[in-house]
Structures are given as structure tokens and as C-alpha cells.
Amino acid sequence: MTILDELKWRGAINQQTDEAGLSDLVKEKAVGLYVGIDPTGDSMHIGHLIPFMILKRFQLAGHKPVIVIGGGTGSIGDPSGKKSERVLQTMDQVHHNEDAITAQMEHLFGQDGSFKIVNNYEWLSKMSLLDFLRDYGKLFNVNNMLAKEVVASRLEVGISFTEFTYQILQSVDFLHLYQHEDVQVQIGGADQWGNITAGIDLIHKIEGSEAKAYGLTIPLMLKADGTKFGKTAGGAVWLDPEKTSPYEFYQFWLNQDDRDVVKYLKYFTFLNKEEIDDLEQKVGTQPEKREAQRRLAQEVTSFVHGDAAVTEAENISKALFSGDVSALSASEIEQGFKNMPSVDVTTEPRNIVEWLVDVTNIESSRRQAREDINNGAIRINGDKVTDVDAVIDPASHFDGKFVIVRRGKKRYFLARVK
């Protein structure tokens, strides 16, 4: 099975500019391929991850990935997928985002020198306006540019000249990489087809019609219910652990629908066909065990955050399910209880009834607090408390940072010690 055969099996190919030509090329040599990302934010989210999974597969198959950080194009703004004009960022913000995304790429693609990161600011910033117009603008037909979906979709609401020229800049990127980095293939989302083909046309005009340059796009990722993949009630799922904790990241994958999980296993993991076929069978015969979802969560979390993050996420999940939170670390508490009701408390030890009512407002009255304690409905840091004269010492557990209260079977509260 060639890399392209594998991508087809995984459902990862939408369009190719020359299927036969690209198929021959990947059999002949280690091919240079690139995916670009504009630094519009200081972290990727899992939607950004989609084309880079394809680039990673080519890397593992022995090809030569090049990642383009769009310091130049990012200062302009890609109109693809946007219904209105982007707000331009300051160059300081662009540079900050470049550094953050570069660090994420280095983590995902490794330190073995088998890939390269470049920034298109390096060549685009050196181009004068006259060079841009004479050397490149003259080669682009406005009628053809208007017909590209990325532009045509914006004509009704309007598009600035700045964003209109984006496809020329992206084409220049492909040409530069073809000439200087031996890159012959550009990979992008379905909405990048027009930009990719424009780049191939430019290469053919300058390097000759026989120049071997190819484009490959990936399908739009939709969930089984027809909604866009990667969004949650809380917003995007980020790769930055400060924006989306590894536990939240793990839970996102663990909670996937049975109808979607096999597709995501094919797309976001490096499991082979036999392993995925086995998990697919279990989805059909033992869906209640959710083995496929658990393996998906383990694989993707490990790829993005490392094996230690998987262990932490599973520890938190088990503790929350069983109610035994005493063995969790302070870091695991921070992740697992991030979105639960919380209150700030001091280090002062207090009687449990007073603490539940006066300090934290977890209980509505002292009568209710005593009743819940006597009935065994209150657990402090995982331990059931039935003595109304017990004393809460906030500094006694979890490095003196937290007190965890569970009232009843499922209601958790987090007290942060200040």
C-alpha cells in the first residue's frame, strides 16, 4: 500500500490535480511537500491539525515535509472560509504567534531533522511593489481570479484589494518552495483548491509546462449530525494546554459519537488497518464499552501532549467516576476541576459546618449542612465526613492548594486556597 493508497483508505483525499502524476512521483523519490499556516492566533486548534496529519503521514513514509509559517501572508489575511474582511494584526502580534506555532510544530514533527520550518515573511518582505506587479501580477488574469471560489464567495459582500491578492502571494510561496526547497506538492483544506491550482499555474508559467508540481486537498470534516468538526459548547479545542487542558482534550475525543469514531481513528491516529478494523467491529458489537473512543483519546492526546498527559487524563477520569480523588496530584486537580463550581478560601482551619456555610456557601444553611454531614452526603478530599465537629484544614491536601468537596453522588465543588 503506497502512501496515497493509505490516504484513500483513511478517507483523507478530496481532490488531486494529477492523480497519476503524483502517484508516480511518490514512487520515484522522497518528495518535498508543504502545508502552510498563517499565525492568526498563538495556538493551533484541532481544525488546523487536519492537514498537518497528512503531512505527518508523508514524513513517516520517508518524504520531506516543509511547514510554512505565514508571517507575510498572515499580516495580509486569507479570505478563505471568511464571510467578511479579517481584522489586520499588528506585526508584534504576528511575530508572537509565529513563535508559539513554531514551537507546536517542532513538538508534533520531532527533532530528528526530517522536516523543515520556513517563514514566508523571509521572501515576501523583500519583494518591492514594482517587483510584485511586474514579475507576478502580470501573470494572473483577473477574470480567472474572480472565478476562484475563495473570491467568488465574497463578491456580494465585498473583498478588499489586499485580500484579493492573497492567492498571488500563496502562489509565490509555492513557486519559491519549488525553486529553493525542492517542494513539488502543496497540501491544503478543500477551501484552498483555488489557491493551490493558482500556484501550480504560476510554476508552469515560469518553470515551463513540464514542471512537476501537484496539489492535494483534504475533505471538509463534518460530524455525523452534519455540524462542523472541532467545535464544542466552550468553543475551539486548542493544542495549547493552557487554553484546553490535556484532560479536556482527552475528554473531547473520548466523548465522540459511535458514528464518527472510526472515521476519526483513520484520520487522527497512526493505527494500522487491522487495529482500526478490530475497533470498528467492537463499536458494532460492544458499543457500551467505548473501546474505540478510549483508544482514539489515548492516541491523539499522546501525539499532541505526550504519554504523561494520557496517564494524567485517565487518572482524573477514574477519580471523578469513582469519587476517590485523594490520590490526584495538584496538577490533575487543576485540570479535572477547571470547569466545576469554585470558591476562594483562606488557609484558616474552620469547623466543617461553618466552613460549608459561611466560608464557601456550598450549603445554604447550618441545618442543611448538619443534615448532609449526618447522612454521609459530604466528602472532603475524597473522604466521607460524618462528624459535625470535624475541622477543615485547607492546607492539609494537594500541596495546600485545593479542597475538594463532593455533596451527594455527583456534585463537586473546588475550593482554591489563597
Coordinates of N, CA and C in Angstrom, one line a residue, residues 26-179:
V26 N 5.6 9.9 -6.0 CA 5.9 9.4 -4.7 C 6.6 8.0 -4.7
K27 N 6.5 7.3 -5.9 CA 7.2 6.0 -6.0 C 8.6 6.2 -6.5
E28 N 8.9 7.3 -7.1 CA 10.2 7.6 -7.7 C 11.2 8.2 -6.6
K29 N 10.7 9.0 -5.7 CA 11.7 9.7 -4.8 C 11.0 10.1 -3.5
A30 N 11.9 10.6 -2.6 CA 11.3 11.2 -1.4 C 10.9 12.7 -1.8
V31 N 9.6 12.9 -1.7 CA 9.1 14.1 -2.3 C 9.0 15.2 -1.3
G32 N 9.3 16.5 -1.7 CA 9.1 17.6 -0.8 C 7.6 18.1 -0.9
L33 N 7.0 18.2 0.3 CA 5.6 18.6 0.3 C 5.4 19.7 1.4
Y34 N 4.4 20.6 1.2 CA 4.3 21.6 2.2 C 2.8 21.9 2.5
V35 N 2.6 22.3 3.8 CA 1.4 22.8 4.3 C 1.7 24.2 4.9
G36 N 0.9 25.2 4.7 CA 1.1 26.5 5.3 C 0.1 26.8 6.3
I37 N 0.5 27.6 7.3 CA -0.5 28.1 8.3 C -0.1 29.5 8.6
D38 N -1.1 30.4 8.6 CA -0.9 31.8 9.0 C -1.1 31.9 10.5
P39 N -0.2 32.7 11.1 CA -0.2 32.9 12.5 C -1.3 33.9 13.0
T40 N -2.5 33.5 12.8 CA -3.6 34.4 13.2 C -3.9 34.3 14.7
G41 N -3.4 33.3 15.3 CA -3.5 33.1 16.8 C -2.2 32.5 17.3
D42 N -2.2 32.4 18.7 CA -1.0 31.9 19.3 C -1.0 30.4 19.6
S43 N -2.0 29.8 19.0 CA -2.1 28.3 19.1 C -2.9 27.7 18.0
M44 N -2.6 26.5 17.6 CA -3.5 25.8 16.6 C -4.6 25.2 17.4
H45 N -5.7 25.0 16.7 CA -6.8 24.1 17.3 C -6.9 22.9 16.5
I46 N -7.7 22.0 16.8 CA -7.7 20.7 16.2 C -8.2 20.7 14.7
G47 N -8.9 21.8 14.3 CA -9.2 22.0 12.9 C -8.0 22.3 12.1
H48 N -7.0 23.0 12.7 CA -5.8 23.3 12.0 C -5.0 22.0 11.8
L49 N -5.2 21.1 12.8 CA -4.4 19.8 12.8 C -4.6 18.9 11.6
I50 N -5.8 19.1 11.0 CA -6.2 18.1 9.9 C -5.2 18.0 8.8
P51 N -4.8 19.1 8.1 CA -3.8 18.9 7.0 C -2.5 18.5 7.5
F52 N -2.1 18.9 8.7 CA -0.8 18.5 9.2 C -0.7 17.0 9.6
M53 N -1.8 16.4 9.8 CA -1.8 14.9 10.0 C -1.4 14.3 8.7
I54 N -1.9 14.8 7.6 CA -1.5 14.3 6.2 C 0.0 14.5 6.0
L55 N 0.5 15.7 6.4 CA 2.0 15.9 6.2 C 2.8 15.0 7.1
K56 N 2.3 14.7 8.3 CA 3.0 13.8 9.2 C 3.1 12.4 8.6
R57 N 2.0 12.0 8.0 CA 2.0 10.6 7.4 C 3.0 10.6 6.3
F58 N 3.2 11.6 5.5 CA 4.2 11.6 4.4 C 5.6 11.6 5.1
Q59 N 5.8 12.3 6.2 CA 7.0 12.3 6.9 C 7.4 10.9 7.4
L60 N 6.4 10.2 7.9 CA 6.6 8.8 8.4 C 6.9 7.8 7.3
A61 N 6.4 8.2 6.1 CA 6.6 7.4 4.9 C 7.9 7.7 4.2
G62 N 8.7 8.6 4.8 CA 10.1 8.9 4.3 C 10.1 10.1 3.3
H63 N 9.1 10.8 3.2 CA 9.1 12.0 2.4 C 9.6 13.2 3.2
K64 N 9.6 14.4 2.5 CA 10.3 15.6 3.1 C 9.3 16.7 3.4
P65 N 8.7 16.8 4.5 CA 7.7 17.9 4.8 C 8.4 19.2 5.1
V66 N 7.7 20.2 4.5 CA 8.1 21.6 4.8 C 6.9 22.3 5.3
I67 N 7.0 23.0 6.5 CA 5.9 23.7 7.1 C 6.2 25.2 6.9
V68 N 5.2 25.9 6.3 CA 5.3 27.3 6.1 C 4.5 28.1 7.1
I69 N 5.2 28.8 7.9 CA 4.6 29.7 8.8 C 4.4 31.1 8.1
G70 N 3.1 31.5 8.0 CA 2.8 32.6 7.1 C 3.0 34.0 7.7
G71 N 4.2 34.3 8.1 CA 4.5 35.6 8.7 C 4.1 36.7 7.7
G72 N 4.3 36.5 6.4 CA 4.0 37.5 5.4 C 2.5 37.5 5.1
T73 N 2.0 36.3 4.7 CA 0.6 36.2 4.4 C -0.3 36.5 5.6
G74 N 0.2 36.1 6.7 CA -0.6 36.3 8.0 C -0.8 37.8 8.3
S75 N 0.1 38.6 7.8 CA -0.1 40.1 8.0 C -1.1 40.7 7.0
I76 N -1.5 39.9 6.0 CA -2.4 40.3 5.0 C -3.8 39.8 5.3
G77 N -3.9 38.5 5.5 CA -5.3 37.9 5.8 C -5.8 37.1 4.6
D78 N -6.0 35.8 4.9 CA -6.5 34.8 3.9 C -8.1 35.0 3.9
P79 N -8.7 35.2 2.7 CA -10.1 35.3 2.7 C -10.8 34.0 2.7
S80 N -10.1 32.9 2.6 CA -10.7 31.5 2.5 C -11.6 31.3 3.7
G81 N -12.8 30.9 3.5 CA -13.7 30.5 4.5 C -14.2 31.6 5.4
K82 N -14.0 32.8 5.0 CA -14.4 34.0 5.7 C -15.5 34.8 4.9
K83 N -16.5 35.2 5.7 CA -17.6 35.9 5.0 C -17.4 37.4 5.0
S84 N -16.4 37.9 5.8 CA -16.1 39.3 5.8 C -14.6 39.5 6.0
E85 N -14.1 40.7 5.9 CA -12.7 41.1 5.9 C -12.1 40.8 7.3
R86 N -10.9 40.2 7.3 CA -10.2 40.0 8.5 C -9.7 41.3 9.1
V87 N -9.6 41.3 10.4 CA -9.0 42.5 11.1 C -7.5 42.2 11.1
L88 N -6.8 43.2 10.6 CA -5.3 43.1 10.5 C -4.7 43.1 11.9
Q89 N -3.7 42.3 12.1 CA -3.0 42.2 13.4 C -1.7 43.1 13.3
T90 N -1.3 43.5 14.4 CA 0.0 44.2 14.5 C 1.1 43.3 14.2
M91 N 2.2 43.7 13.7 CA 3.4 42.8 13.4 C 3.9 42.2 14.7
D92 N 3.8 42.9 15.8 CA 4.3 42.4 17.1 C 3.5 41.1 17.4
Q93 N 2.1 41.2 17.2 CA 1.3 40.1 17.5 C 1.5 39.0 16.5
V94 N 1.8 39.3 15.3 CA 2.1 38.2 14.3 C 3.4 37.5 14.7
H95 N 4.4 38.2 15.1 CA 5.7 37.6 15.5 C 5.5 36.7 16.7
H96 N 4.7 37.2 17.7 CA 4.4 36.4 18.9 C 3.7 35.1 18.5
N97 N 2.8 35.2 17.6 CA 2.0 34.0 17.2 C 2.9 33.0 16.4
E98 N 3.8 33.6 15.6 CA 4.8 32.8 14.8 C 5.6 31.9 15.8
D99 N 6.1 32.5 16.9 CA 6.9 31.7 17.8 C 6.1 30.6 18.5
A100 N 4.9 30.9 18.8 CA 4.1 29.9 19.5 C 3.8 28.7 18.6
I101 N 3.4 29.0 17.4 CA 3.0 28.0 16.4 C 4.2 27.2 16.0
T102 N 5.4 27.8 15.9 CA 6.6 27.1 15.5 C 6.9 26.1 16.6
A103 N 6.8 26.5 17.9 CA 7.0 25.5 19.0 C 6.1 24.3 18.9
Q104 N 4.8 24.6 18.6 CA 3.9 23.4 18.5 C 4.3 22.5 17.3
M105 N 4.7 23.1 16.2 CA 5.1 22.3 15.1 C 6.4 21.4 15.4
E106 N 7.3 22.0 16.1 CA 8.5 21.3 16.5 C 8.2 20.1 17.4
H107 N 7.2 20.3 18.2 CA 6.7 19.2 19.1 C 6.1 18.1 18.3
L108 N 5.2 18.4 17.3 CA 4.5 17.4 16.6 C 5.4 16.7 15.6
F109 N 6.3 17.4 15.0 CA 7.1 16.8 13.9 C 8.5 16.3 14.4
G110 N 8.9 16.5 15.6 CA 10.1 15.9 16.2 C 11.3 16.8 16.0
Q111 N 12.4 16.2 16.5 CA 13.7 16.9 16.5 C 14.7 16.2 15.7
D112 N 14.3 15.3 14.7 CA 15.3 14.5 14.0 C 15.8 15.1 12.7
G113 N 15.3 16.3 12.4 CA 15.8 17.0 11.2 C 15.1 16.5 9.9
S114 N 14.1 15.7 10.0 CA 13.4 15.1 8.9 C 12.3 16.1 8.3
F115 N 12.2 17.3 8.8 CA 11.3 18.2 8.3 C 11.9 19.6 8.4
K116 N 11.3 20.6 7.8 CA 11.8 22.0 7.8 C 10.7 22.9 8.1
I117 N 11.0 24.0 8.8 CA 10.0 25.1 9.1 C 10.6 26.3 8.4
V118 N 9.8 27.0 7.6 CA 10.2 28.2 7.0 C 9.1 29.3 7.2
N119 N 9.5 30.5 7.0 CA 8.6 31.6 7.2 C 8.5 32.5 6.0
N120 N 7.3 32.6 5.4 CA 7.2 33.3 4.1 C 7.5 34.8 4.2
Y121 N 7.6 35.3 5.4 CA 8.0 36.7 5.6 C 9.4 36.9 5.0
E122 N 10.2 35.9 5.1 CA 11.6 36.0 4.6 C 11.7 36.4 3.2
W123 N 10.8 35.8 2.3 CA 10.9 36.2 0.9 C 9.9 37.2 0.5
L124 N 8.7 37.2 1.1 CA 7.7 38.2 0.7 C 8.0 39.6 1.1
S125 N 8.7 39.7 2.2 CA 9.0 41.1 2.7 C 10.1 41.7 1.9
K126 N 10.9 41.0 1.1 CA 12.0 41.5 0.3 C 11.5 41.9 -1.1
M127 N 10.2 41.7 -1.4 CA 9.7 42.0 -2.7 C 9.2 43.4 -2.7
S128 N 9.6 44.2 -3.7 CA 9.1 45.5 -3.8 C 7.7 45.5 -4.5
L129 N 7.0 46.6 -4.4 CA 5.7 46.7 -5.1 C 5.8 46.5 -6.6
L130 N 6.9 47.1 -7.1 CA 7.1 47.0 -8.6 C 7.4 45.6 -9.0
D131 N 8.2 44.9 -8.2 CA 8.6 43.5 -8.5 C 7.3 42.7 -8.4
F132 N 6.5 42.9 -7.4 CA 5.2 42.2 -7.3 C 4.3 42.3 -8.5
L133 N 4.2 43.6 -9.0 CA 3.3 43.8 -10.1 C 3.9 43.3 -11.4
R134 N 5.2 43.6 -11.7 CA 5.8 43.2 -12.9 C 6.1 41.7 -13.0
D135 N 6.6 41.1 -12.0 CA 7.1 39.7 -12.0 C 5.9 38.7 -11.8
Y136 N 4.9 39.1 -11.0 CA 3.8 38.2 -10.7 C 2.5 38.6 -11.1
G137 N 2.1 39.9 -10.8 CA 0.8 40.4 -11.1 C 0.4 40.3 -12.5
K138 N 1.5 40.4 -13.4 CA 1.2 40.4 -14.8 C 0.8 39.0 -15.3
L139 N 1.1 38.0 -14.5 CA 0.9 36.6 -14.9 C -0.5 36.1 -14.4
F140 N -1.2 36.9 -13.7 CA -2.5 36.5 -13.1 C -3.7 37.2 -13.8
N141 N -4.6 36.5 -14.4 CA -5.7 37.0 -15.1 C -6.8 37.3 -14.1
V142 N -7.3 38.6 -14.0 CA -8.3 38.9 -13.1 C -9.6 38.1 -13.2
N143 N -10.0 37.8 -14.4 CA -11.2 37.0 -14.7 C -11.1 35.7 -14.0
N144 N -9.9 35.1 -14.2 CA -9.7 33.7 -13.5 C -9.7 33.8 -12.0
M145 N -9.1 34.9 -11.5 CA -9.1 35.1 -10.1 C -10.5 35.3 -9.5
L146 N -11.3 36.0 -10.2 CA -12.7 36.2 -9.8 C -13.5 34.9 -9.8
A147 N -13.1 34.0 -10.6 CA -13.8 32.7 -10.8 C -13.5 31.8 -9.6
K148 N -12.4 32.0 -8.9 CA -12.0 31.1 -7.9 C -13.0 31.2 -6.7
E149 N -13.4 30.1 -6.2 CA -14.4 30.1 -5.1 C -14.1 31.0 -4.0
V150 N -12.8 31.0 -3.6 CA -12.4 31.8 -2.4 C -12.7 33.3 -2.6
V151 N -12.7 33.8 -3.9 CA -13.0 35.2 -4.2 C -14.5 35.3 -4.6
A152 N -15.0 34.4 -5.4 CA -16.4 34.5 -5.8 C -17.4 34.5 -4.7
S153 N -17.0 33.8 -3.6 CA -17.9 33.7 -2.5 C -18.0 35.0 -1.7
R154 N -17.1 35.9 -2.0 CA -17.0 37.2 -1.2 C -17.5 38.4 -2.1
L155 N -17.8 38.2 -3.4 CA -18.1 39.3 -4.2 C -19.3 40.1 -3.8
E156 N -20.3 39.3 -3.3 CA -21.5 40.0 -2.9 C -21.3 41.0 -1.7
V157 N -20.6 40.5 -0.7 CA -20.3 41.4 0.5 C -19.1 42.3 0.3
G158 N -18.3 41.9 -0.7 CA -17.1 42.8 -1.0 C -15.8 42.2 -0.5
I159 N -14.8 42.4 -1.2 CA -13.4 42.0 -0.8 C -12.4 43.1 -1.1
S160 N -11.5 43.3 -0.2 CA -10.5 44.4 -0.4 C -9.5 43.9 -1.4
F161 N -8.8 44.9 -2.0 CA -7.7 44.5 -2.9 C -6.6 43.7 -2.1
T162 N -6.4 44.0 -0.9 CA -5.4 43.3 0.0 C -5.7 41.8 0.0
E163 N -6.9 41.5 0.4 CA -7.3 40.0 0.4 C -7.4 39.4 -0.9
F164 N -7.8 40.2 -1.9 CA -7.9 39.7 -3.3 C -6.6 39.2 -3.8
T165 N -5.5 39.9 -3.4 CA -4.1 39.5 -3.8 C -3.6 38.3 -3.1
Y166 N -4.3 37.8 -2.1 CA -3.7 36.7 -1.2 C -3.4 35.5 -2.1
Q167 N -4.2 35.2 -3.1 CA -3.9 34.0 -3.8 C -2.6 34.1 -4.6
I168 N -2.2 35.4 -5.0 CA -1.0 35.6 -5.7 C 0.2 35.3 -4.7
L169 N 0.1 35.8 -3.5 CA 1.1 35.6 -2.5 C 1.3 34.2 -2.2
Q170 N 0.2 33.4 -2.1 CA 0.3 32.0 -1.8 C 0.9 31.3 -3.0
S171 N 0.6 31.7 -4.2 CA 1.2 31.1 -5.4 C 2.7 31.4 -5.4
V172 N 3.1 32.6 -5.0 CA 4.6 32.9 -4.9 C 5.2 32.0 -3.9
D173 N 4.6 31.7 -2.8 CA 5.1 30.8 -1.8 C 5.4 29.4 -2.5
F174 N 4.5 28.9 -3.2 CA 4.7 27.6 -3.9 C 5.8 27.6 -4.8
L175 N 5.9 28.7 -5.6 CA 7.0 28.9 -6.6 C 8.3 28.9 -5.8
H176 N 8.4 29.7 -4.8 CA 9.6 29.9 -4.0 C 10.1 28.5 -3.5
L177 N 9.2 27.8 -2.9 CA 9.5 26.5 -2.3 C 9.9 25.5 -3.4
Y178 N 9.3 25.5 -4.6 CA 9.6 24.7 -5.7 C 11.1 25.0 -6.1
Q179 N 11.4 26.2 -6.2 CA 12.7 26.6 -6.7 C 13.8 26.4 -5.6

